[in-house]
């Protein structure tokens, strides 16, 4: 499918100091998993188990960003990106998650940060993008409190090394997905299927976030955020059963991760009672003021009560929900779809941002869209251009209606390892030939470069 060309000149004007960036993560790009003292991560172990990754692949090489980072920084520079959000691999810095620090691992991020700064690009490290050190997982991973404490110690090490040059920090990426997919459903590492018993993983990640904020502040950091995944939940119908199911889904995917951080409380008392430890005390740590609130937005979800028709077992954007859950996905009809099957609904981004502003008022810090993007095949990716164009307009509309948004990061710079989907899903502005690792900018890359030039000119 191709779409009509969208002129980079026709986009509305964003503020001069708006942060235009691109996001990636370590586990999806770096490769070099056994080099320079890196320890194993849960994703190394998970991908090595038969049947876990759809195409049978793993991320031992990925896009080889570890060795080709200079080329990737060159691509960012040519694109005109103002910022690059990457993640620091915890097992590269503290191989066992606890104990000795691996200086060679830190050196890599030191080189990357320097290369970015030399290219005039702000580095935006995320401290945790899903690659828990395997040694910590074997002690309980995010189900145990100790992991939050170890995470804070690791944050301290990274801030000590990079804090003199890094201005923008992100603590966690999408604790909701780690909880749901990693511990609840077992479709991501570490592959546990605990359903609602996965909830301690949510609390401990949030506690880890709060403790990491303290560690970063101790190093003088003044621009700290979290990257939470959010999307509007649409109810399948106005019936009581569908409304209840949609509200519960919204609570688990949106409010459970936003409200402890923004309001200092869990959205539901029964749920809070299921969480371990001194929860009220922890919430004080979790809710320290943030400078930015990062939102990863991909799609809305339509949810209803599980039906006798087995709707609960339907495929949900590549994810299978077991029928015993009290909510079930429904198809969203009437919108184009990405090659991943995700509906393309730009106006849901406006809806999401306006809802957040209404729900959280002044408790919501300035927002940054820390991820937004789509999976399409091909280098002539007109669909990706249409996707980005639509979402930038939707973002602008939210800003016009009063939501304070300071930046937008495209997921992703290059095609990369798309977790349980392997290499089949291509989210990059730049194509990667996995046989040769050659990078080829797609039409969307050229389009975005022109957008950024035009925005800078006005
Ligand atoms: C994650 C990325 C992922 C992207 C596309 C987000 O949930 O943060 O790591 O590649 O979505 O699925």
GROMACS .gro file of C-alpha atoms and ligand atoms in nm:
model
  470
    1UNK     CA    1   0.000   0.000   0.000
    2UNK     CA    2   0.125   0.349  -0.076
    3UNK     CA    3  -0.026   0.675   0.031
    4UNK     CA    4  -0.030   1.019  -0.125
    5UNK     CA    5   0.279   1.224  -0.038
    6UNK     CA    6   0.242   1.450   0.266
    7UNK     CA    7   0.435   1.774   0.237
    8UNK     CA    8   0.675   1.840   0.524
    9UNK     CA    9   0.591   2.205   0.474
   10UNK     CA   10   0.226   2.165   0.560
   11UNK     CA   11   0.266   2.067   0.926
   12UNK     CA   12   0.169   2.324   1.187
   13UNK     CA   13   0.449   2.502   1.362
   14UNK     CA   14   0.583   2.364   1.690
   15UNK     CA   15   0.756   2.582   1.952
   16UNK     CA   16   1.117   2.676   1.882
   17UNK     CA   17   1.251   2.490   2.183
   18UNK     CA   18   1.044   2.175   2.117
   19UNK     CA   19   1.264   1.865   2.156
   20UNK     CA   20   1.261   1.652   1.841
   21UNK     CA   21   1.409   1.311   1.900
   22UNK     CA   22   1.432   0.946   1.812
   23UNK     CA   23   1.419   0.651   2.056
   24UNK     CA   24   1.587   0.311   2.068
   25UNK     CA   25   1.677   0.061   2.338
   26UNK     CA   26   1.990  -0.137   2.422
   27UNK     CA   27   1.845  -0.488   2.410
   28UNK     CA   28   1.690  -0.423   2.070
   29UNK     CA   29   1.994  -0.273   1.900
   30UNK     CA   30   2.329  -0.316   2.069
   31UNK     CA   31   2.408  -0.684   2.018
   32UNK     CA   32   2.760  -0.760   2.149
   33UNK     CA   33   2.596  -0.948   2.435
   34UNK     CA   34   2.909  -1.128   2.546
   35UNK     CA   35   3.158  -0.848   2.489
   36UNK     CA   36   3.358  -0.632   2.726
   37UNK     CA   37   3.226  -0.799   3.038
   38UNK     CA   38   2.851  -0.762   2.983
   39UNK     CA   39   2.646  -0.995   3.202
   40UNK     CA   40   2.342  -1.188   3.083
   41UNK     CA   41   2.001  -1.029   3.073
   42UNK     CA   42   1.660  -1.192   3.104
   43UNK     CA   43   1.614  -1.134   2.731
   44UNK     CA   44   1.929  -1.332   2.643
   45UNK     CA   45   1.795  -1.625   2.841
   46UNK     CA   46   1.436  -1.593   2.720
   47UNK     CA   47   1.531  -1.567   2.351
   48UNK     CA   48   1.748  -1.878   2.381
   49UNK     CA   49   1.446  -2.086   2.489
   50UNK     CA   50   1.271  -2.268   2.205
   51UNK     CA   51   0.946  -2.114   2.087
   52UNK     CA   52   0.973  -1.784   2.274
   53UNK     CA   53   1.060  -1.562   1.974
   54UNK     CA   54   0.826  -1.596   1.677
   55UNK     CA   55   1.096  -1.613   1.409
   56UNK     CA   56   1.334  -1.813   1.628
   57UNK     CA   57   1.582  -1.523   1.637
   58UNK     CA   58   1.766  -1.357   1.925
   59UNK     CA   59   1.940  -1.027   1.988
   60UNK     CA   60   2.301  -1.144   2.007
   61UNK     CA   61   2.384  -0.921   1.709
   62UNK     CA   62   2.065  -0.714   1.669
   63UNK     CA   63   2.164  -0.405   1.466
   64UNK     CA   64   2.520  -0.417   1.604
   65UNK     CA   65   2.471  -0.067   1.741
   66UNK     CA   66   2.746  -0.139   1.995
   67UNK     CA   67   3.001  -0.135   1.714
   68UNK     CA   68   2.818   0.087   1.466
   69UNK     CA   69   2.705   0.362   1.701
   70UNK     CA   70   2.913   0.622   1.517
   71UNK     CA   71   2.729   0.547   1.196
   72UNK     CA   72   2.398   0.568   1.384
   73UNK     CA   73   2.494   0.901   1.539
   74UNK     CA   74   2.578   1.019   1.186
   75UNK     CA   75   2.228   0.919   1.075
   76UNK     CA   76   2.078   1.113   1.366
   77UNK     CA   77   2.283   1.417   1.280
   78UNK     CA   78   2.187   1.409   0.914
   79UNK     CA   79   1.823   1.370   1.021
   80UNK     CA   80   1.851   1.685   1.229
   81UNK     CA   81   1.744   1.515   1.553
   82UNK     CA   82   1.782   1.734   1.859
   83UNK     CA   83   1.785   1.440   2.099
   84UNK     CA   84   1.852   1.067   2.106
   85UNK     CA   85   1.678   0.848   2.360
   86UNK     CA   86   1.873   0.523   2.407
   87UNK     CA   87   1.885   0.287   2.700
   88UNK     CA   88   2.174   0.189   2.919
   89UNK     CA   89   2.196  -0.189   2.956
   90UNK     CA   90   2.202  -0.264   3.327
   91UNK     CA   91   2.391  -0.595   3.274
   92UNK     CA   92   2.660  -0.411   3.078
   93UNK     CA   93   2.724  -0.175   3.369
   94UNK     CA   94   2.663  -0.408   3.664
   95UNK     CA   95   2.689  -0.757   3.510
   96UNK     CA   96   2.519  -0.938   3.799
   97UNK     CA   97   2.285  -0.653   3.882
   98UNK     CA   98   2.458  -0.624   4.216
   99UNK     CA   99   2.826  -0.610   4.304
  100UNK     CA  100   3.117  -0.509   4.083
  101UNK     CA  101   3.078  -0.236   3.825
  102UNK     CA  102   3.206  -0.313   3.476
  103UNK     CA  103   3.412  -0.012   3.370
  104UNK     CA  104   3.430  -0.129   3.007
  105UNK     CA  105   3.051  -0.130   2.990
  106UNK     CA  106   3.028   0.224   3.119
  107UNK     CA  107   3.296   0.326   2.868
  108UNK     CA  108   3.058   0.243   2.583
  109UNK     CA  109   2.795   0.490   2.707
  110UNK     CA  110   3.068   0.744   2.770
  111UNK     CA  111   3.176   0.719   2.405
  112UNK     CA  112   2.815   0.730   2.285
  113UNK     CA  113   2.734   1.039   2.492
  114UNK     CA  114   3.046   1.216   2.368
  115UNK     CA  115   2.969   1.128   2.006
  116UNK     CA  116   2.615   1.262   2.046
  117UNK     CA  117   2.728   1.585   2.208
  118UNK     CA  118   2.990   1.636   1.938
  119UNK     CA  119   2.707   1.603   1.683
  120UNK     CA  120   2.495   1.858   1.871
  121UNK     CA  121   2.242   1.595   1.987
  122UNK     CA  122   2.116   1.578   2.346
  123UNK     CA  123   2.162   1.230   2.496
  124UNK     CA  124   1.851   1.101   2.676
  125UNK     CA  125   1.942   0.777   2.852
  126UNK     CA  126   1.674   0.545   2.985
  127UNK     CA  127   1.809   0.346   3.277
  128UNK     CA  128   1.587   0.042   3.232
  129UNK     CA  129   1.435  -0.079   2.908
  130UNK     CA  130   1.350  -0.438   3.007
  131UNK     CA  131   1.694  -0.602   3.024
  132UNK     CA  132   1.702  -0.705   3.389
  133UNK     CA  133   2.030  -0.877   3.482
  134UNK     CA  134   1.960  -1.251   3.481
  135UNK     CA  135   2.139  -1.297   3.814
  136UNK     CA  136   1.882  -1.069   3.979
  137UNK     CA  137   1.597  -1.247   3.806
  138UNK     CA  138   1.718  -1.568   3.963
  139UNK     CA  139   1.673  -1.399   4.301
  140UNK     CA  140   1.313  -1.304   4.218
  141UNK     CA  141   1.355  -1.018   3.972
  142UNK     CA  142   1.100  -0.740   4.000
  143UNK     CA  143   0.879  -0.958   4.219
  144UNK     CA  144   1.116  -0.880   4.507
  145UNK     CA  145   1.193  -0.550   4.671
  146UNK     CA  146   1.568  -0.599   4.656
  147UNK     CA  147   1.566  -0.543   4.279
  148UNK     CA  148   1.435  -0.188   4.331
  149UNK     CA  149   1.725  -0.121   4.569
  150UNK     CA  150   1.981  -0.268   4.331
  151UNK     CA  151   1.834  -0.055   4.052
  152UNK     CA  152   1.891   0.260   4.257
  153UNK     CA  153   2.253   0.162   4.319
  154UNK     CA  154   2.300   0.110   3.945
  155UNK     CA  155   2.135   0.447   3.871
  156UNK     CA  156   2.386   0.606   4.104
  157UNK     CA  157   2.677   0.448   3.914
  158UNK     CA  158   2.547   0.567   3.576
  159UNK     CA  159   2.476   0.919   3.703
  160UNK     CA  160   2.821   0.939   3.858
  161UNK     CA  161   2.979   0.859   3.520
  162UNK     CA  162   2.750   1.045   3.277
  163UNK     CA  163   2.588   1.312   3.495
  164UNK     CA  164   2.839   1.579   3.399
  165UNK     CA  165   2.721   1.564   3.036
  166UNK     CA  166   2.367   1.425   3.042
  167UNK     CA  167   2.084   1.665   3.107
  168UNK     CA  168   1.773   1.455   3.037
  169UNK     CA  169   1.712   1.126   3.218
  170UNK     CA  170   1.440   0.862   3.193
  171UNK     CA  171   1.420   0.605   3.472
  172UNK     CA  172   1.201   0.321   3.344
  173UNK     CA  173   1.049   0.227   3.013
  174UNK     CA  174   0.696   0.091   3.028
  175UNK     CA  175   0.675  -0.088   3.361
  176UNK     CA  176   0.321  -0.184   3.253
  177UNK     CA  177   0.451  -0.406   2.974
  178UNK     CA  178   0.711  -0.570   3.196
  179UNK     CA  179   0.440  -0.645   3.451
  180UNK     CA  180   0.174  -0.762   3.209
  181UNK     CA  181   0.376  -0.932   2.937
  182UNK     CA  182   0.681  -1.039   3.137
  183UNK     CA  183   0.531  -1.150   3.468
  184UNK     CA  184   0.157  -1.171   3.401
  185UNK     CA  185   0.127  -1.349   3.068
  186UNK     CA  186   0.477  -1.484   3.004
  187UNK     CA  187   0.497  -1.358   2.648
  188UNK     CA  188   0.805  -1.146   2.724
  189UNK     CA  189   1.104  -1.214   2.945
  190UNK     CA  190   1.119  -1.345   3.212
  191UNK     CA  191   0.829  -1.556   3.084
  192UNK     CA  192   0.628  -1.585   3.405
  193UNK     CA  193   0.252  -1.645   3.389
  194UNK     CA  194   0.135  -1.512   3.721
  195UNK     CA  195  -0.169  -1.314   3.605
  196UNK     CA  196  -0.275  -1.087   3.895
  197UNK     CA  197   0.004  -1.223   4.112
  198UNK     CA  198   0.237  -1.024   3.887
  199UNK     CA  199   0.130  -0.702   4.062
  200UNK     CA  200   0.431  -0.686   4.298
  201UNK     CA  201   0.645  -0.640   3.985
  202UNK     CA  202   0.455  -0.317   3.918
  203UNK     CA  203   0.510  -0.188   4.269
  204UNK     CA  204   0.878  -0.275   4.278
  205UNK     CA  205   0.946  -0.114   3.942
  206UNK     CA  206   0.768   0.201   4.060
  207UNK     CA  207   0.968   0.194   4.381
  208UNK     CA  208   1.285   0.146   4.174
  209UNK     CA  209   1.180   0.453   3.973
  210UNK     CA  210   1.141   0.662   4.290
  211UNK     CA  211   1.472   0.546   4.435
  212UNK     CA  212   1.645   0.614   4.103
  213UNK     CA  213   1.500   0.966   4.099
  214UNK     CA  214   1.661   1.020   4.441
  215UNK     CA  215   1.994   0.887   4.313
  216UNK     CA  216   1.981   1.110   4.005
  217UNK     CA  217   1.885   1.416   4.211
  218UNK     CA  218   2.181   1.348   4.440
  219UNK     CA  219   2.396   1.396   4.130
  220UNK     CA  220   2.225   1.724   4.048
  221UNK     CA  221   1.990   1.603   3.775
  222UNK     CA  222   1.724   1.860   3.690
  223UNK     CA  223   1.541   1.695   3.403
  224UNK     CA  224   1.403   1.355   3.502
  225UNK     CA  225   1.107   1.163   3.366
  226UNK     CA  226   0.959   0.816   3.331
  227UNK     CA  227   0.836   0.663   3.002
  228UNK     CA  228   0.497   0.503   3.063
  229UNK     CA  229   0.290   0.346   2.789
  230UNK     CA  230  -0.058   0.484   2.769
  231UNK     CA  231  -0.351   0.479   2.532
  232UNK     CA  232  -0.720   0.555   2.555
  233UNK     CA  233  -0.939   0.260   2.647
  234UNK     CA  234  -1.261   0.254   2.453
  235UNK     CA  235  -1.547   0.047   2.589
  236UNK     CA  236  -1.700  -0.207   2.352
  237UNK     CA  237  -2.051  -0.082   2.433
  238UNK     CA  238  -2.231   0.126   2.693
  239UNK     CA  239  -2.349  -0.187   2.875
  240UNK     CA  240  -2.260  -0.215   3.241
  241UNK     CA  241  -2.048  -0.525   3.186
  242UNK     CA  242  -1.845  -0.369   2.904
  243UNK     CA  243  -1.802  -0.043   3.094
  244UNK     CA  244  -1.673  -0.227   3.400
  245UNK     CA  245  -1.434  -0.433   3.192
  246UNK     CA  246  -1.301  -0.127   3.010
  247UNK     CA  247  -1.261   0.064   3.336
  248UNK     CA  248  -1.061  -0.220   3.486
  249UNK     CA  249  -0.836  -0.238   3.181
  250UNK     CA  250  -0.783   0.138   3.193
  251UNK     CA  251  -0.701   0.111   3.561
  252UNK     CA  252  -0.443  -0.163   3.507
  253UNK     CA  253  -0.270  -0.022   3.199
  254UNK     CA  254  -0.298   0.352   3.253
  255UNK     CA  255  -0.390   0.456   3.605
  256UNK     CA  256  -0.191   0.191   3.796
  257UNK     CA  257   0.131   0.334   3.654
  258UNK     CA  258   0.041   0.702   3.631
  259UNK     CA  259  -0.128   0.766   3.966
  260UNK     CA  260   0.138   0.644   4.210
  261UNK     CA  261   0.385   0.867   4.026
  262UNK     CA  262   0.162   1.170   3.975
  263UNK     CA  263  -0.073   1.157   4.274
  264UNK     CA  264   0.113   0.945   4.528
  265UNK     CA  265  -0.162   0.683   4.552
  266UNK     CA  266  -0.283   0.369   4.384
  267UNK     CA  267  -0.608   0.404   4.193
  268UNK     CA  268  -0.782   0.127   4.384
  269UNK     CA  269  -0.760   0.028   4.749
  270UNK     CA  270  -0.832  -0.340   4.699
  271UNK     CA  271  -0.551  -0.352   4.452
  272UNK     CA  272  -0.312  -0.161   4.679
  273UNK     CA  273  -0.387  -0.417   4.951
  274UNK     CA  274  -0.240  -0.689   4.727
  275UNK     CA  275   0.095  -0.513   4.712
  276UNK     CA  276   0.388  -0.608   4.935
  277UNK     CA  277   0.590  -0.392   5.173
  278UNK     CA  278   0.523  -0.056   5.337
  279UNK     CA  279   0.317   0.068   5.045
  280UNK     CA  280   0.216   0.404   5.196
  281UNK     CA  281   0.580   0.489   5.271
  282UNK     CA  282   0.690   0.369   4.930
  283UNK     CA  283   0.435   0.594   4.761
  284UNK     CA  284   0.614   0.897   4.903
  285UNK     CA  285   0.930   0.784   4.728
  286UNK     CA  286   0.745   0.695   4.408
  287UNK     CA  287   0.567   1.031   4.384
  288UNK     CA  288   0.861   1.268   4.407
  289UNK     CA  289   0.813   1.555   4.166
  290UNK     CA  290   0.925   1.489   3.810
  291UNK     CA  291   1.039   1.741   3.553
  292UNK     CA  292   0.882   1.557   3.261
  293UNK     CA  293   0.619   1.289   3.215
  294UNK     CA  294   0.705   1.060   2.923
  295UNK     CA  295   0.425   0.892   2.733
  296UNK     CA  296   0.476   0.614   2.480
  297UNK     CA  297   0.169   0.608   2.258
  298UNK     CA  298   0.093   0.354   1.987
  299UNK     CA  299  -0.279   0.279   1.972
  300UNK     CA  300  -0.609   0.292   2.159
  301UNK     CA  301  -0.764  -0.032   2.283
  302UNK     CA  302  -1.127  -0.134   2.269
  303UNK     CA  303  -1.227  -0.356   2.553
  304UNK     CA  304  -1.538  -0.533   2.672
  305UNK     CA  305  -1.646  -0.809   2.906
  306UNK     CA  306  -1.522  -1.154   2.806
  307UNK     CA  307  -1.794  -1.311   2.593
  308UNK     CA  308  -1.919  -1.663   2.551
  309UNK     CA  309  -1.775  -1.635   2.201
  310UNK     CA  310  -1.422  -1.668   2.342
  311UNK     CA  311  -1.339  -1.305   2.258
  312UNK     CA  312  -1.103  -1.302   2.556
  313UNK     CA  313  -0.863  -1.528   2.373
  314UNK     CA  314  -0.847  -1.309   2.064
  315UNK     CA  315  -0.521  -1.171   1.935
  316UNK     CA  316  -0.455  -0.830   2.087
  317UNK     CA  317  -0.190  -0.648   1.885
  318UNK     CA  318   0.030  -0.954   1.879
  319UNK     CA  319  -0.053  -1.038   2.241
  320UNK     CA  320  -0.279  -1.320   2.348
  321UNK     CA  321  -0.493  -1.264   2.653
  322UNK     CA  322  -0.613  -1.576   2.833
  323UNK     CA  323  -0.993  -1.608   2.850
  324UNK     CA  324  -1.001  -1.612   3.231
  325UNK     CA  325  -0.916  -1.242   3.248
  326UNK     CA  326  -1.211  -1.015   3.332
  327UNK     CA  327  -1.173  -0.810   3.012
  328UNK     CA  328  -1.145  -0.897   2.646
  329UNK     CA  329  -1.017  -0.716   2.340
  330UNK     CA  330  -1.246  -0.610   2.060
  331UNK     CA  331  -1.151  -0.515   1.709
  332UNK     CA  332  -1.127  -0.145   1.631
  333UNK     CA  333  -1.290  -0.111   1.290
  334UNK     CA  334  -1.274   0.168   1.037
  335UNK     CA  335  -0.909   0.272   1.061
  336UNK     CA  336  -0.603   0.179   0.856
  337UNK     CA  337  -0.373  -0.078   1.013
  338UNK     CA  338   0.003  -0.108   1.036
  339UNK     CA  339   0.173  -0.427   0.918
  340UNK     CA  340   0.160  -0.536   1.284
  341UNK     CA  341  -0.221  -0.509   1.263
  342UNK     CA  342  -0.236  -0.211   1.500
  343UNK     CA  343  -0.506   0.044   1.417
  344UNK     CA  344  -0.375   0.388   1.316
  345UNK     CA  345  -0.576   0.639   1.521
  346UNK     CA  346  -0.392   0.970   1.553
  347UNK     CA  347  -0.683   1.150   1.719
  348UNK     CA  348  -0.660   0.902   2.008
  349UNK     CA  349  -0.330   1.073   2.093
  350UNK     CA  350  -0.512   1.404   2.130
  351UNK     CA  351  -0.779   1.229   2.336
  352UNK     CA  352  -0.519   1.068   2.559
  353UNK     CA  353  -0.334   1.391   2.629
  354UNK     CA  354  -0.649   1.591   2.693
  355UNK     CA  355  -0.775   1.316   2.927
  356UNK     CA  356  -0.448   1.320   3.119
  357UNK     CA  357  -0.464   1.695   3.154
  358UNK     CA  358  -0.823   1.671   3.280
  359UNK     CA  359  -0.750   1.383   3.516
  360UNK     CA  360  -0.428   1.510   3.669
  361UNK     CA  361  -0.438   1.888   3.624
  362UNK     CA  362  -0.136   2.061   3.772
  363UNK     CA  363   0.003   1.733   3.899
  364UNK     CA  364   0.095   1.644   3.542
  365UNK     CA  365   0.444   1.775   3.458
  366UNK     CA  366   0.518   1.890   3.105
  367UNK     CA  367   0.473   1.588   2.879
  368UNK     CA  368   0.719   1.441   2.631
  369UNK     CA  369   0.603   1.179   2.383
  370UNK     CA  370   0.892   0.940   2.445
  371UNK     CA  371   0.779   0.690   2.177
  372UNK     CA  372   0.541   0.689   1.884
  373UNK     CA  373   0.581   0.491   1.565
  374UNK     CA  374   0.463   0.206   1.349
  375UNK     CA  375   0.571  -0.114   1.181
  376UNK     CA  376   0.569  -0.125   0.801
  377UNK     CA  377   0.771  -0.314   0.546
  378UNK     CA  378   0.967  -0.144   0.274
  379UNK     CA  379   1.192   0.151   0.213
  380UNK     CA  380   0.930   0.355   0.024
  381UNK     CA  381   0.725   0.377   0.343
  382UNK     CA  382   0.457   0.630   0.259
  383UNK     CA  383   0.236   0.473   0.528
  384UNK     CA  384   0.491   0.566   0.795
  385UNK     CA  385   0.498   0.922   0.665
  386UNK     CA  386   0.118   0.936   0.685
  387UNK     CA  387   0.134   0.789   1.037
  388UNK     CA  388   0.389   1.043   1.161
  389UNK     CA  389   0.215   1.331   0.989
  390UNK     CA  390  -0.119   1.237   1.145
  391UNK     CA  391   0.026   1.193   1.492
  392UNK     CA  392   0.218   1.520   1.481
  393UNK     CA  393  -0.101   1.702   1.385
  394UNK     CA  394  -0.287   1.525   1.667
  395UNK     CA  395  -0.011   1.623   1.908
  396UNK     CA  396  -0.026   1.981   1.794
  397UNK     CA  397  -0.403   1.982   1.845
  398UNK     CA  398  -0.354   1.868   2.206
  399UNK     CA  399  -0.101   2.147   2.258
  400UNK     CA  400  -0.342   2.400   2.109
  401UNK     CA  401  -0.603   2.290   2.360
  402UNK     CA  402  -0.364   2.359   2.646
  403UNK     CA  403  -0.164   2.041   2.711
  404UNK     CA  404   0.198   2.131   2.783
  405UNK     CA  405   0.404   1.905   2.553
  406UNK     CA  406   0.777   1.965   2.522
  407UNK     CA  407   0.902   1.696   2.289
  408UNK     CA  408   0.831   1.409   2.052
  409UNK     CA  409   1.046   1.098   1.993
  410UNK     CA  410   0.990   0.862   1.701
  411UNK     CA  411   1.020   0.491   1.765
  412UNK     CA  412   1.265   0.406   1.615
  413UNK     CA  413   1.587   0.514   1.444
  414UNK     CA  414   1.658   0.180   1.276
  415UNK     CA  415   1.465  -0.143   1.238
  416UNK     CA  416   1.553  -0.360   1.535
  417UNK     CA  417   1.476  -0.666   1.748
  418UNK     CA  418   1.106  -0.636   1.820
  419UNK     CA  419   1.104  -0.856   2.130
  420UNK     CA  420   0.890  -1.171   2.095
  421UNK     CA  421   0.821  -1.079   1.732
  422UNK     CA  422   1.190  -1.106   1.644
  423UNK     CA  423   1.300  -0.914   1.336
  424UNK     CA  424   0.972  -0.944   1.148
  425UNK     CA  425   0.839  -0.605   1.257
  426UNK     CA  426   1.017  -0.303   1.119
  427UNK     CA  427   0.970   0.021   1.312
  428UNK     CA  428   1.275   0.207   1.178
  429UNK     CA  429   1.314   0.531   0.988
  430UNK     CA  430   1.622   0.352   0.860
  431UNK     CA  431   1.609   0.004   0.708
  432UNK     CA  432   1.852  -0.260   0.833
  433UNK     CA  433   1.957  -0.548   0.610
  434UNK     CA  434   2.014  -0.814   0.874
  435UNK     CA  435   2.247  -1.014   0.646
  436UNK     CA  436   2.492  -0.727   0.601
  437UNK     CA  437   2.377  -0.484   0.873
  438UNK     CA  438   2.373  -0.212   0.607
  439UNK     CA  439   2.157   0.087   0.696
  440UNK     CA  440   1.940   0.251   0.430
  441UNK     CA  441   1.734   0.557   0.516
  442UNK     CA  442   1.369   0.511   0.420
  443UNK     CA  443   1.140   0.768   0.261
  444UNK     CA  444   1.011   0.853   0.610
  445UNK     CA  445   1.364   0.943   0.722
  446UNK     CA  446   1.399   1.192   0.436
  447UNK     CA  447   1.052   1.327   0.506
  448UNK     CA  448   1.125   1.376   0.877
  449UNK     CA  449   1.458   1.542   0.793
  450UNK     CA  450   1.267   1.791   0.579
  451UNK     CA  451   1.011   1.845   0.855
  452UNK     CA  452   1.286   1.920   1.106
  453UNK     CA  453   1.462   2.156   0.867
  454UNK     CA  454   1.138   2.337   0.799
  455UNK     CA  455   1.053   2.360   1.169
  456UNK     CA  456   1.399   2.500   1.244
  457UNK     CA  457   1.370   2.755   0.961
  458UNK     CA  458   1.040   2.908   1.068
  459LIG     C1  459   0.856  -0.048   2.357
  459LIG     C2  460   0.955  -0.070   2.247
  459LIG     C3  461   0.889  -0.149   2.134
  459LIG     C4  462   0.776  -0.065   2.079
  459LIG     C5  463   0.702  -0.127   1.962
  459LIG     C6  464   0.718  -0.014   2.310
  459LIG     O1  465   0.627  -0.088   2.382
  459LIG     O2  466   0.904   0.046   2.449
  459LIG     O3  467   1.067  -0.135   2.300
  459LIG     O4  468   0.978  -0.186   2.034
  459LIG     O5  469   0.683  -0.043   2.180
  459LIG     O6  470   0.634  -0.242   2.000
   0.00000   0.00000   0.00000
